[in-house]
XYZ file of C-alpha atoms in Angstrom:
411
model
C 155.821 110.609 158.528
C 157.637 107.693 156.802
C 160.337 105.887 158.790
C 163.898 106.559 157.804
C 165.215 103.021 157.239
C 168.793 103.335 157.964
C 169.377 99.806 159.343
C 171.034 97.029 157.348
C 168.556 94.987 155.333
C 168.637 91.873 157.488
C 164.939 90.593 157.912
C 164.157 87.906 155.396
C 161.570 88.465 152.844
C 159.297 85.604 151.755
C 157.005 85.577 148.730
C 153.690 84.055 149.562
C 151.561 82.420 146.835
C 149.251 80.552 149.110
C 145.620 80.804 150.216
C 144.232 83.756 151.860
C 144.067 81.839 155.167
C 147.755 81.114 155.084
C 148.593 84.711 153.976
C 146.555 86.023 156.939
C 148.690 83.886 159.310
C 151.861 85.149 157.561
C 150.667 88.632 157.801
C 150.009 88.387 161.569
C 153.564 87.041 162.059
C 155.108 89.698 159.796
C 153.387 92.516 161.623
C 154.303 91.398 165.208
C 157.824 90.507 164.210
C 157.677 86.758 164.951
C 157.977 85.808 161.144
C 159.537 87.119 157.958
C 158.427 90.043 156.015
C 156.019 88.967 153.239
C 155.631 89.650 149.476
C 152.131 88.551 148.610
C 151.830 87.551 144.939
C 148.885 86.281 142.766
C 149.464 82.589 142.082
C 147.271 82.810 139.053
C 149.752 85.072 137.158
C 151.450 83.795 134.079
C 154.746 82.129 134.947
C 156.717 84.705 133.073
C 155.165 87.526 135.121
C 155.825 85.807 138.328
C 159.374 85.212 137.299
C 159.708 88.897 136.614
C 158.411 89.813 140.008
C 160.633 87.304 141.972
C 163.688 88.641 140.045
C 162.791 92.383 140.658
C 161.977 91.911 144.390
C 164.355 89.025 145.239
C 162.550 87.205 148.108
C 164.754 84.687 150.028
C 161.964 82.094 149.641
C 158.718 81.258 147.915
C 155.831 79.672 149.873
C 153.176 77.981 147.875
C 150.321 75.544 148.736
C 153.029 72.841 148.055
C 155.476 74.119 150.576
C 158.527 76.274 150.823
C 161.173 76.863 148.030
C 164.402 78.603 149.100
C 166.067 80.833 146.602
C 169.711 81.373 145.990
C 170.149 85.102 145.270
C 173.376 86.711 145.202
C 173.678 89.329 147.731
C 174.153 92.425 145.420
C 172.868 95.883 146.074
C 171.685 95.061 149.636
C 168.490 93.286 148.540
C 168.937 90.039 150.390
C 166.450 91.178 152.936
C 164.454 94.239 154.231
C 164.808 96.459 157.186
C 163.463 95.118 160.522
C 160.516 97.624 160.376
C 159.257 96.431 157.031
C 156.414 93.841 157.256
C 154.971 93.693 153.612
C 156.342 94.423 150.255
C 153.566 94.964 147.687
C 153.693 95.528 143.869
C 152.086 98.810 143.165
C 150.993 98.338 139.619
C 148.797 95.336 140.163
C 150.141 92.709 137.807
C 151.171 94.765 134.836
C 153.738 97.487 134.244
C 157.253 98.004 135.449
C 157.492 96.164 138.820
C 157.648 98.578 141.856
C 157.672 97.045 145.273
C 156.407 99.513 147.989
C 157.893 98.581 151.428
C 155.200 98.995 154.094
C 156.180 98.941 157.844
C 154.050 97.445 160.559
C 153.610 100.823 162.075
C 152.218 102.196 158.870
C 149.829 99.273 158.176
C 148.576 99.338 161.870
C 148.174 103.195 161.695
C 146.090 102.882 158.573
C 143.963 100.023 160.058
C 143.247 101.869 163.353
C 142.419 105.160 161.644
C 140.008 103.336 159.441
C 138.278 101.451 162.153
C 138.036 104.784 164.246
C 136.463 106.816 161.373
C 134.034 103.943 160.786
C 133.154 103.612 164.498
C 133.892 99.926 164.282
C 133.809 98.229 167.648
C 136.221 95.687 168.774
C 135.323 92.287 167.310
C 133.769 93.901 164.282
C 133.872 91.321 161.383
C 135.008 91.950 157.844
C 134.059 90.307 154.609
C 137.264 89.947 152.505
C 136.321 89.424 148.860
C 139.080 91.371 147.273
C 142.496 89.845 146.191
C 144.830 89.879 149.301
C 147.897 90.354 147.102
C 146.637 93.919 146.546
C 146.411 96.557 149.223
C 142.640 96.703 149.331
C 142.321 93.016 150.237
C 145.313 92.987 152.395
C 144.019 96.075 154.348
C 140.859 94.031 155.309
C 143.188 91.416 156.891
C 145.055 94.057 158.787
C 141.760 95.635 160.076
C 140.501 92.283 161.099
C 143.694 91.674 163.142
C 143.394 95.161 164.697
C 139.640 94.508 165.519
C 140.475 91.094 167.029
C 138.176 89.148 164.700
C 138.675 86.592 161.902
C 137.821 87.774 158.416
C 135.139 86.015 156.355
C 137.045 85.051 153.234
C 135.275 84.872 149.794
C 136.158 85.025 146.193
C 135.090 88.057 144.144
C 132.339 86.177 142.546
C 131.111 84.542 145.695
C 129.287 87.340 147.507
C 126.216 85.175 148.536
C 123.725 86.650 150.864
C 124.651 84.324 153.673
C 128.198 85.653 153.563
C 126.916 89.254 153.703
C 124.653 88.476 156.722
C 127.631 87.126 158.801
C 129.754 90.277 158.511
C 129.744 93.968 159.773
C 131.993 95.614 157.224
C 133.224 95.014 153.719
C 135.529 96.646 151.216
C 134.332 96.581 147.509
C 135.127 97.934 144.192
C 132.316 99.532 142.110
C 131.810 96.529 139.834
C 131.044 94.377 142.837
C 128.725 96.805 144.589
C 126.729 97.035 141.226
C 126.400 93.301 141.143
C 125.342 93.004 144.693
C 122.591 95.635 144.135
C 121.400 93.848 140.933
C 121.247 90.604 142.867
C 119.236 92.200 145.657
C 121.885 91.482 148.348
C 120.883 92.568 151.952
C 123.520 95.438 151.800
C 121.628 97.383 154.430
C 122.950 94.793 156.942
C 126.396 95.975 156.718
C 127.377 98.773 159.105
C 129.670 100.136 156.448
C 130.824 99.429 152.916
C 134.190 100.858 151.820
C 134.043 101.560 148.087
C 137.171 102.450 146.034
C 139.779 101.279 143.630
C 138.072 102.455 140.511
C 136.073 105.351 139.081
C 132.530 105.228 140.523
C 129.848 105.136 137.749
C 127.148 107.770 137.830
C 123.986 106.654 139.895
C 125.715 103.898 141.698
C 125.907 105.738 145.016
C 122.293 106.725 144.725
C 121.189 103.243 143.897
C 123.167 101.952 146.956
C 121.575 104.642 149.218
C 118.135 103.690 148.001
C 118.815 100.020 149.003
C 119.895 101.120 152.532
C 123.578 100.515 151.932
C 126.008 102.809 153.972
C 128.772 103.573 151.546
C 131.974 105.290 152.347
C 134.009 106.164 149.288
C 137.808 105.829 149.726
C 140.855 107.270 148.096
C 144.430 105.856 148.417
C 146.809 103.545 147.044
C 149.496 100.974 147.893
C 151.954 103.643 149.023
C 149.476 105.022 151.568
C 148.404 101.511 153.010
C 145.267 101.853 150.984
C 142.428 104.306 151.407
C 143.552 107.332 153.577
C 140.785 109.705 152.518
C 137.104 108.762 153.338
C 134.365 110.615 151.552
C 136.828 113.283 150.855
C 138.126 113.714 154.347
C 141.568 112.558 155.276
C 141.798 109.983 158.014
C 143.333 111.054 161.502
C 146.813 112.315 161.226
C 146.901 112.150 157.387
C 147.402 115.407 155.568
C 146.379 116.028 151.957
C 147.559 118.989 149.689
C 148.061 119.703 145.999
C 151.049 121.204 144.233
C 150.893 124.125 141.624
C 149.948 121.675 138.868
C 147.065 120.068 141.010
C 148.963 116.938 141.662
C 147.828 115.430 145.024
C 150.376 115.031 147.809
C 149.911 112.958 150.959
C 151.633 112.881 154.262
C 151.193 110.987 157.642
C 151.975 107.760 159.430
C 150.431 105.608 156.635
C 153.059 106.244 154.153
C 155.306 103.675 152.631
C 159.125 103.770 153.365
C 160.549 103.276 150.060
C 160.412 101.292 146.725
C 162.529 98.122 146.964
C 165.743 98.346 145.142
C 164.697 101.663 143.458
C 166.257 104.689 145.337
C 165.703 106.993 142.344
C 162.007 106.241 142.242
C 161.700 106.730 145.975
C 163.418 110.042 145.814
C 160.997 111.179 143.073
C 158.022 110.056 145.014
C 158.885 110.804 148.646
C 159.752 114.515 149.098
C 160.291 116.106 152.536
C 157.788 113.640 154.053
C 155.133 113.932 151.319
C 154.141 111.212 148.816
C 153.474 112.774 145.381
C 150.783 110.832 143.651
C 149.892 110.443 140.052
C 146.432 111.968 140.630
C 144.921 115.331 140.134
C 142.660 117.016 142.688
C 141.591 120.154 144.624
C 141.507 120.637 148.336
C 138.752 123.010 149.590
C 139.251 125.554 152.317
C 137.617 123.226 154.824
C 140.210 120.447 153.959
C 137.959 118.179 151.755
C 139.553 116.641 148.607
C 137.950 116.432 145.227
C 139.440 114.167 142.801
C 139.981 115.560 139.150
C 141.520 112.409 137.494
C 144.836 110.800 136.829
C 148.041 112.544 135.945
C 149.260 109.481 133.981
C 147.686 107.003 131.607
C 147.385 104.076 133.915
C 143.893 102.353 133.419
C 141.945 101.152 136.424
C 139.406 98.615 135.450
C 137.427 96.790 138.003
C 139.852 97.754 140.749
C 142.855 96.352 138.680
C 145.630 98.730 137.268
C 146.687 98.226 133.786
C 149.668 99.945 132.030
C 148.755 100.581 128.490
C 152.325 100.178 127.253
C 152.372 96.569 128.382
C 149.121 95.705 126.551
C 150.397 97.517 123.502
C 153.582 95.322 123.444
C 151.513 92.226 123.936
C 149.311 93.213 120.989
C 152.262 94.273 118.875
C 153.942 90.870 119.391
C 151.115 89.079 117.587
C 151.507 88.163 113.956
C 148.116 89.695 113.136
C 148.970 93.167 114.469
C 151.296 95.747 112.895
C 150.770 98.558 115.339
C 148.731 99.119 118.493
C 147.773 101.760 120.950
C 145.754 101.272 124.133
C 143.718 103.689 126.202
C 141.140 103.547 129.007
C 137.605 104.856 128.448
C 134.750 105.161 130.914
C 132.708 102.115 131.439
C 129.349 101.815 133.557
C 130.423 98.433 134.871
C 134.286 98.512 135.213
C 134.849 102.177 135.839
C 137.219 102.073 132.891
C 137.597 99.567 130.106
C 140.671 98.650 128.081
C 140.433 99.627 124.452
C 142.822 98.797 121.805
C 143.259 100.742 118.441
C 145.222 98.407 116.066
C 146.639 98.398 112.566
C 146.183 94.981 111.340
C 149.194 93.136 109.641
C 146.827 92.223 106.832
C 144.215 94.765 106.026
C 142.064 92.158 104.601
C 142.094 89.894 107.558
C 141.616 91.984 110.535
C 141.762 89.890 113.812
C 138.566 89.706 115.834
C 138.053 90.935 119.372
C 137.635 87.297 120.813
C 140.921 86.052 119.362
C 142.887 89.088 120.426
C 141.511 88.729 124.025
C 142.631 84.966 124.064
C 146.026 85.822 122.753
C 146.528 88.764 125.260
C 145.340 86.587 128.117
C 148.005 84.139 127.215
C 150.594 86.835 128.043
C 148.944 88.967 130.708
C 146.293 88.690 133.344
C 142.645 88.526 131.895
C 141.620 91.968 133.105
C 144.361 93.464 130.793
C 142.850 92.037 127.743
C 140.994 94.710 125.578
C 137.212 94.898 125.815
C 137.046 97.033 122.746
C 139.088 96.795 119.507
C 139.095 99.268 116.556
C 141.016 98.478 113.453
C 142.508 101.495 111.538
C 144.753 102.088 108.538
C 147.135 104.212 110.855
C 147.431 105.229 114.490
C 146.495 108.985 114.759
C 149.688 110.933 115.893
C 150.570 114.339 117.149
C 153.150 116.510 115.531
C 155.463 115.307 118.250
C 155.333 111.904 116.751
C 153.519 110.573 119.921
C 150.048 108.874 119.630
C 147.240 111.491 119.859
C 145.602 109.878 122.968
C 142.756 112.413 123.099
C 141.674 111.366 119.713
C 142.121 107.753 120.532
C 140.075 108.032 123.697
C 137.169 109.737 121.674
C 137.270 106.886 119.017
C 137.225 104.261 121.654
C 134.503 105.887 123.781
C 132.309 105.950 120.818
C 132.693 102.224 120.222
C 130.456 99.809 122.477
C 132.254 97.642 124.802
C 132.762 93.904 123.830
C 132.882 94.802 120.145
C 135.309 95.452 117.323
C 135.123 97.956 114.535
C 137.250 96.792 111.505
C 138.016 99.604 109.241
C 137.127 102.413 111.628
C 138.949 105.640 110.975
């Protein structure tokens, strides 16, 4: 059950834009109460996006590789600090979309890590390879599990999964794209005692290929609000309960839940109801308690483990001189789980912008993973009678178009 935070927000909150090693140290202090609560942020974000997150979550200080910078926020609406129980604030929508900061308590993070280690049968001292961004819950969860296991994580970038790193570790958490690349590279995946796989749709054949290589893969389902994966291979972790409402929307309860969205009581009330977190996903729970996912109830695109809000990409495209209108959808992709596809109406029908140019211009405004991988140029965006874009038709158009290509003049 989530903790009812009734105390005055008095614990300081520090944004951390430093290395994963420094974040690991700050996380340990946040969990045991000897340091401030932390707000991990991606130092590679565009400055405008960082400023937006800082303004939304209002940390007292920002820690970077160059040192500490104190901020002078007016103490309005009680956001100068967080409750003593809160250890971490994480942005839930990756690096795009309206900022929502999930407040995670030390109790919830530790409960998640301990339940994960028990389910995996991981012994004390088990070592984890951390190759996911630690400003997201998947990477941060690896750090918490390492702390609970009493071991130091082996830190690597997403593109630095060399065989020597694999051989030094017992467990790893991956997104499907990484697993596919490791399989293609012939990495010794059978050496892992377990591989947690989540964060995106799993392409057909990937689990079979992994099993053929001797890899022991455990699929996970969860989100920032549940301290990461809380359902393994369809089965909830210890003390976690999963149900669905009349519309098939998945609900989750248990000690792993977040406490609230920072500075957003209305969002919190809409998402946390009687001890249950109402997700944006659809599913079915069998009589034996196993969960089967049916897809998302909203339009968020998950590509390579990163979440992309279509409206933000649409706004970035529409701000360009070469684009009159834009609609963005996600379509299945064998590598990324989903790919970002843009359907645009060029400002000049005789000079439609190319995919490469649009990607460069979008990446000036948003993280690289939000840039479209498919662009289709049309004379008008297909609409429903309600006046909204016909997203089913848009998805069909985009799915028929190869990734990494543009189709000027398509209808």
